[in-house]
Amino acid sequence: MRIIFGTSESIVVELHSLNFEFQILALSSLIILSIGLLRVSTKFGIPSLLIFLTIGMLAGSDGILKIWFNDADLTRKVGSVALAFILFSGGLETDWEKVKPVLWKGISLGTLGVLLTCFIVALFAIYVLGFDPIIGFLLGAVVSSTDAAAVFNVLRTSNTGMRKGLTSLLELESGSNDPLAVLLTTSVLGFVGTKAPSWEVLAWTVVQQFSLGIILGLLLGYWIYRGMNRIKLDYEGLYPVLLSASVLFVYASTDLIGGNPFLAVYIAGIIIGNRSFVHKRSNVRFMDGIAWLMQIVMFLTLGLLVFPSKISSVAILGIAFSVFLIVVARPAAVFLALIGFKVDWREKLLISWVGLRGAAPIILATFPFAKQLPESEMIFHLVFFTVLTSLLLQGTTIPFAVQLLGLQAALEQRASYPFEFENKEQSDTQLLEYIVPYGSASVGKFVYELDFPESSLITLIYRGDSHLVPTGKTKMEDGDVLLVLTPDGAEKKIREILSRMGERREA
């Protein structure tokens, strides 16, 4: 690796020759600047990931700071670890009760949808753009999946509510389709050279990667959950450290055994996040912060790797490639993958439009460097151009698309509580969070009318930006987030009561 820093072409200094403090200053300044500009991205509806990429490019070789960075392998490693944390954090915050109704739709989009996108894009690249078949299929594989970091980020910062189930479906798809895209990319690269793998070997690799990824994700996720509750550490600050190390353990062990590490960490996150463990809320908040840091570092690194002056050389080609992917390939794959499911055409169009490309395709575009393909630089910059197009065109217009298709819904609040409840494994009482759905029959009722189990107690209500300590005469409102102290076994009844639709008393 060679990193060079300078303010002009005539003054070029190797970064590693500068003192350590200066390197730390440069890195911290870029991160602080990225965080500071988040308010700008929120105000103008610009995806924050686009801000991070832009800062990286401005700091890079063709930018203001002239940091010269060309280590594609390091970028791949940094990006892979960062993506593992992002997927794990996304899994932690995935509500299994919301995922279950859309599980098979998500699986279909994450597998069949990826394969169809790869094939359709490859045919376009070969027969319309004139690429060699290997390069055509490589481009199709690299851009075949939606990006978890981009989708999680945009959906959670756009302040746009969608019809029930759509957000969960989009997050499930983006969190589960990266493994197949990675496998397709490495498989196509395997055909470069004289020792190409047979189709039987590829089929077995697919089965092995997915089965081991799922099994290890389930097992390791459960063991981590049990370990978090049993270890009884004296210092609360060690729990986030333990959880972070566990993410790396799941990722590395699954990869070494031959499973798909991205699928494993995502499933492990879902397993842990849907169970009660010690200091759960503080750990979830910590992992959310780590996920943000990983997004910033990953996109800054990817921005540094890009030479903006070389993007212009693929601009015309990139526009044709991007437009076909967004307007033709993605919608065709979504409509075909959802055949047989009860999804109306407007929902399919929205799912197609939220198929954002982000860090994952750029990271996959660094894989050809390892094979020393002569076209690797062109592939990288073409994919980078496609990601920029996706974030600019799709990422900024998601709220408009939701309204245009008539799929908007009231935005569910994300609660933030002023205290922490420590769930003990040996205790049969848990502090759980429930949302009063919009349109629920419970809206307008007093607390004493809710017919909750006698041993359950609503300890706090999060409404808007305020916290309410309820009494029996407190009325329920749409979107209220309830913090309920309840014994094991009562969760299902409470959820059924709140989700019951029908006649409601107006508040």
Short mmCIF file of C-alpha atoms in Angstrom, two decimals:
data_model
loop_
_atom_site.label_atom_id
_atom_site.label_comp_id
_atom_site.label_asym_id
_atom_site.label_seq_id
_atom_site.Cartn_x
_atom_site.Cartn_y
_atom_site.Cartn_z
CA MET A 1 0.00 0.00 0.00
CA ARG A 2 1.17 3.48 -0.82
CA ILE A 3 -0.64 6.56 0.47
CA ILE A 4 0.57 10.00 -0.51
CA PHE A 5 -0.54 13.36 0.79
CA GLY A 6 0.07 16.74 -0.76
CA THR A 7 -1.52 20.08 -1.56
CA SER A 8 -0.40 20.18 -5.18
CA GLU A 9 1.31 18.03 -7.75
CA SER A 10 4.62 19.71 -6.93
CA ILE A 11 4.39 18.97 -3.21
CA VAL A 12 3.80 15.30 -2.61
CA VAL A 13 4.55 13.67 0.73
CA GLU A 14 4.07 10.04 1.70
CA LEU A 15 1.47 9.91 4.42
CA HIS A 16 3.26 7.20 6.39
CA SER A 17 6.31 9.47 6.64
CA LEU A 18 4.28 12.12 8.47
CA ASN A 19 3.96 11.91 12.24
CA PHE A 20 1.24 9.79 13.77
CA GLU A 21 -0.61 12.75 15.22
CA PHE A 22 -1.02 14.30 11.76
CA GLN A 23 -2.49 11.07 10.39
CA ILE A 24 -4.96 10.93 13.28
CA LEU A 25 -5.83 14.59 12.73
CA ALA A 26 -6.56 13.98 9.05
CA LEU A 27 -8.74 10.93 9.72
CA SER A 28 -10.67 12.49 12.60
CA SER A 29 -11.24 15.69 10.62
CA LEU A 30 -12.77 13.77 7.72
CA ILE A 31 -15.07 11.84 10.09
CA ILE A 32 -16.13 15.00 11.96
CA LEU A 33 -16.78 16.78 8.67
CA SER A 34 -18.88 13.84 7.47
CA ILE A 35 -21.00 13.87 10.64
CA GLY A 36 -21.34 17.66 10.54
CA LEU A 37 -22.71 17.54 7.00
CA LEU A 38 -25.38 14.98 7.95
CA ARG A 39 -27.73 17.84 8.83
CA VAL A 40 -27.28 19.18 5.32
CA SER A 41 -28.15 15.82 3.79
CA THR A 42 -31.25 15.50 5.99
CA LYS A 43 -32.44 19.03 5.21
CA PHE A 44 -32.15 18.69 1.45
CA GLY A 45 -33.04 15.01 1.20
CA ILE A 46 -29.57 13.94 0.02
CA PRO A 47 -28.51 10.41 1.06
CA SER A 48 -25.82 10.76 3.71
CA LEU A 49 -23.79 8.02 2.03
CA LEU A 50 -23.43 10.31 -0.98
CA ILE A 51 -21.99 12.97 1.35
CA PHE A 52 -19.41 10.50 2.68
CA LEU A 53 -18.40 9.42 -0.82
CA THR A 54 -18.04 13.03 -1.94
CA ILE A 55 -15.83 13.94 1.02
CA GLY A 56 -13.63 10.92 0.26
CA MET A 57 -13.28 11.98 -3.38
CA LEU A 58 -12.52 15.59 -2.43
CA ALA A 59 -9.81 14.39 -0.06
CA GLY A 60 -8.40 11.98 -2.64
CA SER A 61 -5.88 12.17 -5.42
CA ASP A 62 -7.93 14.47 -7.65
CA GLY A 63 -9.35 16.49 -4.77
CA ILE A 64 -8.22 19.26 -2.47
CA LEU A 65 -6.05 17.29 -0.02
CA LYS A 66 -4.38 15.15 -2.71
CA ILE A 67 -4.35 11.95 -0.64
CA TRP A 68 -3.21 9.30 -3.10
CA PHE A 69 -4.62 5.87 -2.21
CA ASN A 70 -4.74 2.86 -4.51
CA ASP A 71 -4.89 -0.22 -2.30
CA ALA A 72 -7.93 -2.08 -3.61
CA ASP A 73 -7.25 -5.13 -1.42
CA LEU A 74 -7.20 -3.05 1.78
CA THR A 75 -10.41 -1.35 0.63
CA ARG A 76 -12.02 -4.76 0.13
CA LYS A 77 -11.01 -5.89 3.63
CA VAL A 78 -12.14 -2.66 5.31
CA GLY A 79 -15.39 -2.74 3.37
CA SER A 80 -16.11 -6.38 4.20
CA VAL A 81 -15.63 -5.89 7.96
CA ALA A 82 -17.63 -2.66 7.87
CA LEU A 83 -20.45 -4.36 5.99
CA ALA A 84 -20.49 -7.15 8.59
CA PHE A 85 -21.10 -4.62 11.40
CA ILE A 86 -23.74 -2.79 9.35
CA LEU A 87 -25.61 -6.03 8.65
CA PHE A 88 -25.37 -7.12 12.29
CA SER A 89 -26.70 -3.78 13.50
CA GLY A 90 -29.53 -3.99 10.95
CA GLY A 91 -30.36 -7.48 12.20
CA LEU A 92 -30.39 -6.29 15.81
CA GLU A 93 -33.07 -3.74 14.97
CA THR A 94 -35.15 -6.08 12.80
CA ASP A 95 -38.45 -7.02 14.43
CA TRP A 96 -39.07 -10.69 13.66
CA GLU A 97 -42.83 -10.23 14.09
CA LYS A 98 -42.77 -7.74 11.22
CA VAL A 99 -40.45 -9.88 9.10
CA LYS A 100 -42.43 -13.12 9.30
CA PRO A 101 -45.29 -11.99 7.02
CA VAL A 102 -42.80 -10.95 4.30
CA LEU A 103 -40.18 -13.66 4.85
CA TRP A 104 -40.73 -15.65 1.65
CA LYS A 105 -41.06 -12.52 -0.45
CA GLY A 106 -37.72 -11.34 0.92
CA ILE A 107 -36.09 -14.70 0.25
CA SER A 108 -37.38 -14.67 -3.32
CA LEU A 109 -36.08 -11.14 -3.92
CA GLY A 110 -32.76 -11.98 -2.24
CA THR A 111 -32.14 -15.07 -4.38
CA LEU A 112 -34.21 -15.20 -7.57
CA GLY A 113 -34.20 -11.41 -7.83
CA VAL A 114 -30.40 -11.30 -7.65
CA LEU A 115 -29.99 -14.05 -10.26
CA LEU A 116 -32.43 -12.38 -12.64
CA THR A 117 -30.78 -8.98 -12.25
CA CYS A 118 -27.35 -10.50 -12.92
CA PHE A 119 -28.55 -12.31 -16.04
CA ILE A 120 -30.52 -9.38 -17.51
CA VAL A 121 -27.70 -6.88 -16.94
CA ALA A 122 -25.14 -9.33 -18.35
CA LEU A 123 -27.10 -9.77 -21.57
CA PHE A 124 -27.39 -5.99 -21.96
CA ALA A 125 -23.68 -5.49 -21.32
CA ILE A 126 -22.71 -8.20 -23.82
CA TYR A 127 -25.15 -7.66 -26.69
CA VAL A 128 -25.82 -3.92 -26.45
CA LEU A 129 -22.69 -2.41 -24.89
CA GLY A 130 -20.36 -4.90 -26.58
CA PHE A 131 -18.51 -6.29 -23.55
CA ASP A 132 -16.75 -9.63 -23.52
CA PRO A 133 -19.06 -12.33 -21.98
CA ILE A 134 -16.90 -12.72 -18.87
CA ILE A 135 -16.86 -8.96 -18.25
CA GLY A 136 -20.58 -8.74 -19.00
CA PHE A 137 -21.49 -11.40 -16.45
CA LEU A 138 -19.00 -9.92 -13.98
CA LEU A 139 -20.72 -6.52 -14.24
CA GLY A 140 -24.10 -8.21 -13.81
CA ALA A 141 -22.92 -10.05 -10.69
CA VAL A 142 -21.32 -6.98 -9.12
CA VAL A 143 -24.48 -4.83 -9.36
CA SER A 144 -26.99 -7.64 -8.82
CA SER A 145 -27.77 -6.93 -5.16
CA THR A 146 -29.22 -3.93 -3.41
CA ASP A 147 -26.96 -2.47 -0.75
CA ALA A 148 -27.81 -2.97 2.92
CA ALA A 149 -25.91 0.12 4.08
CA ALA A 150 -27.64 2.34 1.52
CA VAL A 151 -31.14 0.94 2.06
CA PHE A 152 -30.93 0.94 5.88
CA ASN A 153 -29.52 4.46 5.82
CA VAL A 154 -32.00 6.00 3.38
CA LEU A 155 -35.10 4.33 4.84
CA ARG A 156 -34.19 5.41 8.38
CA THR A 157 -33.22 8.97 7.54
CA SER A 158 -35.82 9.88 4.90
CA ASN A 159 -38.58 10.30 7.54
CA THR A 160 -41.03 8.61 5.19
CA GLY A 161 -43.57 6.04 6.34
CA MET A 162 -44.62 3.25 3.97
CA ARG A 163 -47.54 0.87 3.79
CA LYS A 164 -47.34 -1.95 6.32
CA GLY A 165 -44.67 -4.51 5.54
CA LEU A 166 -42.84 -2.63 2.78
CA THR A 167 -40.03 -1.27 4.96
CA SER A 168 -39.47 -4.68 6.55
CA LEU A 169 -39.43 -6.34 3.11
CA LEU A 170 -36.92 -3.85 1.69
CA GLU A 171 -34.61 -4.18 4.69
CA LEU A 172 -34.87 -7.98 4.67
CA GLU A 173 -34.03 -8.10 0.96
CA SER A 174 -31.05 -5.75 1.25
CA GLY A 175 -29.73 -7.55 4.32
CA SER A 176 -29.94 -11.00 2.75
CA ASN A 177 -29.04 -10.56 -0.92
CA ASP A 178 -25.38 -9.59 -0.58
CA PRO A 179 -24.22 -13.20 -0.02
CA LEU A 180 -25.45 -14.39 -3.41
CA ALA A 181 -23.95 -11.33 -5.16
CA VAL A 182 -20.57 -12.09 -3.55
CA LEU A 183 -20.85 -15.73 -4.59
CA LEU A 184 -21.80 -14.82 -8.17
CA THR A 185 -18.89 -12.38 -8.44
CA THR A 186 -16.30 -14.83 -7.16
CA SER A 187 -17.77 -17.60 -9.34
CA VAL A 188 -17.55 -15.51 -12.52
CA LEU A 189 -13.99 -14.56 -11.61
CA GLY A 190 -13.27 -18.26 -11.27
CA PHE A 191 -13.82 -18.63 -15.02
CA VAL A 192 -10.97 -16.21 -15.71
CA GLY A 193 -7.96 -18.30 -16.65
CA THR A 194 -7.58 -21.97 -17.42
CA LYS A 195 -9.00 -23.57 -14.27
CA ALA A 196 -12.64 -22.62 -14.47
CA PRO A 197 -14.92 -24.41 -11.97
CA SER A 198 -17.60 -26.76 -13.25
CA TRP A 199 -21.30 -25.92 -12.91
CA GLU A 200 -21.67 -28.80 -10.44
CA VAL A 201 -18.98 -27.25 -8.23
CA LEU A 202 -20.68 -23.86 -8.42
CA ALA A 203 -24.06 -25.35 -7.49
CA TRP A 204 -22.54 -27.15 -4.51
CA THR A 205 -20.76 -23.95 -3.44
CA VAL A 206 -24.07 -22.07 -3.45
CA VAL A 207 -25.71 -24.72 -1.28
CA GLN A 208 -22.72 -24.87 1.08
CA GLN A 209 -22.41 -21.10 1.49
CA PHE A 210 -26.09 -20.56 2.19
CA SER A 211 -26.68 -23.60 4.40
CA LEU A 212 -23.59 -23.01 6.54
CA GLY A 213 -24.31 -19.28 6.70
CA ILE A 214 -27.84 -19.91 7.97
CA ILE A 215 -26.88 -22.69 10.40
CA LEU A 216 -23.91 -20.85 11.89
CA GLY A 217 -25.87 -17.61 12.09
CA LEU A 218 -28.60 -19.35 14.08
CA LEU A 219 -26.25 -21.31 16.35
CA LEU A 220 -23.72 -18.57 17.02
CA GLY A 221 -26.44 -15.96 17.46
CA TYR A 222 -28.11 -18.11 20.12
CA TRP A 223 -24.79 -18.83 21.87
CA ILE A 224 -23.91 -15.13 21.93
CA TYR A 225 -27.31 -14.32 23.42
CA ARG A 226 -26.86 -17.00 26.11
CA GLY A 227 -23.32 -15.89 26.80
CA MET A 228 -24.30 -12.23 27.18
CA ASN A 229 -26.77 -13.19 29.90
CA ARG A 230 -24.60 -15.72 31.70
CA ILE A 231 -21.18 -14.11 31.81
CA LYS A 232 -22.14 -11.54 34.53
CA LEU A 233 -19.39 -9.00 33.92
CA ASP A 234 -18.54 -6.54 36.69
CA TYR A 235 -18.17 -3.64 34.27
CA GLU A 236 -21.10 -2.65 32.07
CA GLY A 237 -18.74 -1.13 29.50
CA LEU A 238 -17.39 -4.57 28.62
CA TYR A 239 -20.70 -5.80 27.18
CA PRO A 240 -20.45 -3.69 23.99
CA VAL A 241 -16.84 -4.87 23.62
CA LEU A 242 -17.97 -8.48 23.94
CA LEU A 243 -20.74 -7.98 21.40
CA SER A 244 -18.39 -6.28 18.91
CA ALA A 245 -15.84 -9.09 19.22
CA SER A 246 -18.65 -11.59 18.71
CA VAL A 247 -19.56 -9.98 15.38
CA LEU A 248 -15.99 -10.44 14.18
CA PHE A 249 -15.97 -14.02 15.51
CA VAL A 250 -19.16 -14.92 13.60
CA TYR A 251 -17.83 -13.31 10.43
CA ALA A 252 -14.38 -14.91 10.50
CA SER A 253 -15.38 -18.38 11.70
CA THR A 254 -18.18 -18.69 9.14
CA ASP A 255 -15.88 -17.57 6.34
CA LEU A 256 -13.14 -20.04 7.36
CA ILE A 257 -15.57 -22.96 7.53
CA GLY A 258 -16.91 -22.19 4.06
CA GLY A 259 -20.20 -20.50 4.86
CA ASN A 260 -21.30 -17.03 3.85
CA PRO A 261 -20.18 -14.64 6.61
CA PHE A 262 -22.53 -11.78 5.65
CA LEU A 263 -25.61 -13.97 5.87
CA ALA A 264 -24.40 -15.42 9.18
CA VAL A 265 -23.86 -12.06 10.89
CA TYR A 266 -27.24 -10.76 9.68
CA ILE A 267 -29.08 -13.83 11.00
CA ALA A 268 -27.10 -13.71 14.26
CA GLY A 269 -28.17 -10.09 14.67
CA ILE A 270 -31.84 -11.01 14.18
CA ILE A 271 -31.58 -13.88 16.70
CA ILE A 272 -29.96 -11.67 19.35
CA GLY A 273 -32.05 -8.58 18.68
CA ASN A 274 -35.35 -10.43 19.12
CA ARG A 275 -34.41 -11.77 22.53
CA SER A 276 -33.94 -10.07 25.86
CA PHE A 277 -30.36 -9.81 27.09
CA VAL A 278 -28.40 -7.80 29.64
CA HIS A 279 -28.17 -4.06 28.87
CA LYS A 280 -29.94 -4.62 25.57
CA ARG A 281 -30.89 -1.00 24.87
CA SER A 282 -27.44 0.42 25.56
CA ASN A 283 -25.84 -2.32 23.45
CA VAL A 284 -28.22 -1.71 20.54
CA ARG A 285 -27.44 2.02 20.72
CA PHE A 286 -23.72 1.25 20.79
CA MET A 287 -23.95 -1.02 17.76
CA ASP A 288 -25.98 1.63 15.95
CA GLY A 289 -23.11 4.07 16.56
CA ILE A 290 -20.58 1.51 15.35
CA ALA A 291 -22.66 0.94 12.21
CA TRP A 292 -22.61 4.68 11.49
CA LEU A 293 -18.86 4.81 12.03
CA MET A 294 -18.39 1.84 9.70
CA GLN A 295 -20.52 3.48 7.02
CA ILE A 296 -18.48 6.67 7.22
CA VAL A 297 -15.10 4.90 7.20
CA MET A 298 -16.17 2.55 4.40
CA PHE A 299 -17.49 5.27 2.10
CA LEU A 300 -14.57 7.60 2.84
CA THR A 301 -12.18 4.79 1.91
CA LEU A 302 -14.12 4.02 -1.26
CA GLY A 303 -14.11 7.71 -2.15
CA LEU A 304 -10.34 7.88 -1.66
CA LEU A 305 -9.85 4.92 -3.99
CA VAL A 306 -11.67 6.66 -6.83
CA PHE A 307 -9.98 8.93 -9.36
CA PRO A 308 -12.79 11.37 -10.29
CA SER A 309 -10.89 12.43 -13.41
CA LYS A 310 -11.29 8.86 -14.72
CA ILE A 311 -15.03 8.74 -14.11
CA SER A 312 -15.63 11.13 -16.99
CA SER A 313 -14.15 8.59 -19.37
CA VAL A 314 -16.97 6.13 -18.55
CA ALA A 315 -19.74 8.75 -18.19
CA ILE A 316 -21.63 7.99 -21.42
CA LEU A 317 -21.26 4.25 -20.94
CA GLY A 318 -22.20 4.67 -17.27
CA ILE A 319 -25.40 6.56 -18.06
CA ALA A 320 -26.59 3.82 -20.43
CA PHE A 321 -25.62 1.09 -17.95
CA SER A 322 -27.21 2.85 -14.95
CA VAL A 323 -30.46 3.73 -16.70
CA PHE A 324 -30.90 0.16 -17.94
CA LEU A 325 -30.23 -1.24 -14.45
CA ILE A 326 -32.65 1.16 -12.74
CA VAL A 327 -35.43 1.32 -15.33
CA VAL A 328 -35.37 -2.16 -16.90
CA ALA A 329 -33.32 -4.80 -15.07
CA ARG A 330 -34.36 -4.08 -11.49
CA PRO A 331 -38.13 -3.76 -12.19
CA ALA A 332 -38.09 -6.88 -14.40
CA ALA A 333 -36.33 -8.89 -11.69
CA VAL A 334 -38.71 -7.66 -8.96
CA PHE A 335 -41.90 -8.37 -10.96
CA LEU A 336 -40.67 -11.85 -11.93
CA ALA A 337 -39.38 -12.71 -8.44
CA LEU A 338 -42.70 -11.76 -6.83
CA ILE A 339 -44.91 -13.81 -9.16
CA GLY A 340 -47.24 -15.86 -6.98
CA PHE A 341 -47.16 -13.42 -4.07
CA LYS A 342 -49.96 -11.01 -3.21
CA VAL A 343 -48.15 -7.79 -4.02
CA ASP A 344 -49.90 -5.16 -6.11
CA TRP A 345 -48.17 -3.41 -9.01
CA ARG A 346 -47.65 -0.15 -7.09
CA GLU A 347 -45.77 -1.95 -4.33
CA LYS A 348 -43.66 -3.76 -6.93
CA LEU A 349 -42.79 -0.44 -8.56
CA LEU A 350 -41.76 1.05 -5.21
CA ILE A 351 -39.66 -2.01 -4.35
CA SER A 352 -38.00 -1.63 -7.73
CA TRP A 353 -37.24 2.04 -7.13
CA VAL A 354 -35.77 1.48 -3.66
CA GLY A 355 -33.28 -1.03 -5.09
CA LEU A 356 -30.37 1.22 -4.14
CA ARG A 357 -26.79 0.40 -5.04
CA GLY A 358 -24.10 1.45 -2.59
CA ALA A 359 -20.97 0.14 -0.90
CA ALA A 360 -21.47 -3.56 -1.66
CA PRO A 361 -21.20 -3.21 -5.49
CA ILE A 362 -18.15 -0.94 -5.14
CA ILE A 363 -16.47 -3.43 -2.81
CA LEU A 364 -17.27 -6.27 -5.21
CA ALA A 365 -15.81 -4.16 -8.02
CA THR A 366 -12.45 -4.31 -6.21
CA PHE A 367 -12.38 -8.14 -6.55
CA PRO A 368 -11.18 -8.06 -10.21
CA PHE A 369 -8.01 -6.29 -9.01
CA ALA A 370 -7.04 -9.51 -7.22
CA LYS A 371 -7.28 -11.36 -10.55
CA GLN A 372 -5.26 -8.56 -12.18
CA LEU A 373 -7.82 -8.17 -14.94
CA PRO A 374 -6.75 -5.47 -17.40
CA GLU A 375 -10.33 -4.14 -17.34
CA SER A 376 -10.47 -3.96 -13.51
CA GLU A 377 -9.99 -0.19 -13.35
CA MET A 378 -12.72 0.40 -15.94
CA ILE A 379 -15.07 -1.96 -14.10
CA PHE A 380 -14.45 -0.18 -10.81
CA HIS A 381 -15.12 3.32 -12.14
CA LEU A 382 -18.17 2.17 -14.15
CA VAL A 383 -19.67 0.58 -11.04
CA PHE A 384 -18.79 3.66 -8.97
CA PHE A 385 -20.59 5.85 -11.53
CA THR A 386 -23.61 3.53 -11.31
CA VAL A 387 -23.68 3.82 -7.50
CA LEU A 388 -23.51 7.63 -7.70
CA THR A 389 -26.38 7.60 -10.19
CA SER A 390 -28.45 5.31 -7.98
CA LEU A 391 -27.93 7.40 -4.85
CA LEU A 392 -28.59 10.67 -6.68
CA LEU A 393 -31.60 9.56 -8.73
CA GLN A 394 -33.27 6.97 -6.51
CA GLY A 395 -32.04 7.90 -3.05
CA THR A 396 -33.22 11.50 -3.25
CA THR A 397 -36.67 10.71 -4.70
CA ILE A 398 -37.90 7.89 -2.43
CA PRO A 399 -40.33 10.15 -0.46
CA PHE A 400 -41.73 11.48 -3.75
CA ALA A 401 -42.08 7.94 -5.15
CA VAL A 402 -43.94 6.79 -2.03
CA GLN A 403 -46.42 9.67 -2.31
CA LEU A 404 -46.78 9.33 -6.09
CA LEU A 405 -47.72 5.65 -5.76
CA GLY A 406 -50.05 6.34 -2.82
CA LEU A 407 -48.17 4.01 -0.45
CA GLN A 408 -47.42 6.48 2.30
CA ALA A 409 -48.32 5.73 5.92
CA ALA A 410 -47.75 7.42 9.24
CA LEU A 411 -44.14 7.08 10.30
CA GLU A 412 -43.57 4.81 13.27
CA GLN A 413 -41.66 6.51 16.05
CA ARG A 414 -38.36 5.22 17.30
CA ALA A 415 -38.43 5.44 21.05
CA SER A 416 -35.59 6.73 23.21
CA TYR A 417 -35.99 6.10 26.91
CA PRO A 418 -34.45 8.01 29.83
CA PHE A 419 -33.53 4.86 31.74
CA GLU A 420 -32.21 1.34 31.30
CA PHE A 421 -33.84 -1.86 32.55
CA GLU A 422 -31.54 -4.82 33.03
CA ASN A 423 -33.25 -8.05 32.02
CA LYS A 424 -31.96 -10.93 34.11
CA GLU A 425 -31.99 -14.37 32.57
CA GLN A 426 -33.23 -15.94 35.80
CA SER A 427 -36.12 -13.46 36.00
CA ASP A 428 -39.45 -14.22 34.32
CA THR A 429 -40.18 -10.50 33.90
CA GLN A 430 -39.14 -8.48 30.85
CA LEU A 431 -39.36 -4.86 29.79
CA LEU A 432 -40.66 -4.91 26.23
CA GLU A 433 -41.56 -2.27 23.65
CA TYR A 434 -44.86 -2.23 21.79
CA ILE A 435 -46.21 0.21 19.19
CA VAL A 436 -49.89 1.13 18.99
CA PRO A 437 -50.51 0.70 15.22
CA TYR A 438 -52.28 3.39 13.25
CA GLY A 439 -55.91 2.34 12.97
CA SER A 440 -55.78 0.10 16.06
CA ALA A 441 -59.01 -0.42 17.97
CA SER A 442 -57.06 0.46 21.12
CA VAL A 443 -56.75 4.10 20.07
CA GLY A 444 -58.94 6.35 22.24
CA LYS A 445 -59.23 3.78 25.03
CA PHE A 446 -58.06 4.37 28.56
CA VAL A 447 -55.20 2.25 29.92
CA TYR A 448 -57.57 0.41 32.29
CA GLU A 449 -59.73 -0.61 29.28
CA LEU A 450 -56.94 -2.34 27.35
CA ASP A 451 -57.54 -5.76 28.91
CA PHE A 452 -53.81 -6.40 29.33
CA PRO A 453 -52.80 -9.39 31.51
CA GLU A 454 -53.09 -8.44 35.18
CA SER A 455 -49.38 -8.95 35.80
CA SER A 456 -48.40 -6.55 32.98
CA LEU A 457 -47.71 -2.88 33.67
CA ILE A 458 -47.28 0.02 31.21
CA THR A 459 -44.37 1.87 32.79
CA LEU A 460 -43.83 4.57 30.19
CA ILE A 461 -45.40 5.92 26.99
CA TYR A 462 -43.26 7.58 24.34
CA ARG A 463 -45.44 10.05 22.44
CA GLY A 464 -43.89 12.47 19.97
CA ASP A 465 -40.85 13.91 21.68
CA SER A 466 -42.15 13.44 25.20
CA HIS A 467 -42.28 10.67 27.78
CA LEU A 468 -45.49 10.08 29.74
CA VAL A 469 -45.87 8.15 32.97
CA PRO A 470 -49.35 6.67 32.42
CA THR A 471 -52.24 6.32 34.81
CA GLY A 472 -55.41 4.31 34.38
CA LYS A 473 -57.06 7.35 32.75
CA THR A 474 -54.35 7.88 30.11
CA LYS A 475 -55.79 7.54 26.58
CA MET A 476 -54.01 5.66 23.81
CA GLU A 477 -53.09 7.55 20.64
CA ASP A 478 -51.95 6.47 17.17
CA GLY A 479 -48.24 5.65 17.13
CA ASP A 480 -47.76 5.55 20.90
CA VAL A 481 -44.74 3.48 21.91
CA LEU A 482 -45.44 1.57 25.13
CA LEU A 483 -42.78 0.27 27.46
CA VAL A 484 -44.43 -2.67 29.21
CA LEU A 485 -43.12 -4.64 32.19
CA THR A 486 -44.54 -8.10 31.62
CA PRO A 487 -43.92 -11.75 32.52
CA ASP A 488 -42.87 -14.34 29.98
CA GLY A 489 -45.77 -15.68 27.98
CA ALA A 490 -47.86 -12.52 27.96
CA GLU A 491 -46.14 -10.88 24.97
CA LYS A 492 -48.35 -12.51 22.35
CA LYS A 493 -51.61 -11.48 24.03
CA ILE A 494 -50.46 -7.84 24.38
CA ARG A 495 -49.42 -7.72 20.74
CA GLU A 496 -52.77 -9.18 19.65
CA ILE A 497 -54.69 -6.61 21.70
CA LEU A 498 -52.77 -3.67 20.23
CA SER A 499 -52.82 -4.94 16.64
CA ARG A 500 -56.57 -5.60 16.68
CA MET A 501 -58.27 -3.41 14.12
CA GLY A 502 -61.91 -2.40 14.01
CA GLU A 503 -64.13 0.12 15.69
CA ARG A 504 -62.16 2.58 17.73
CA ARG A 505 -63.08 5.29 20.13
CA GLU A 506 -61.95 8.70 18.90
CA ALA A 507 -59.47 10.38 21.22
#
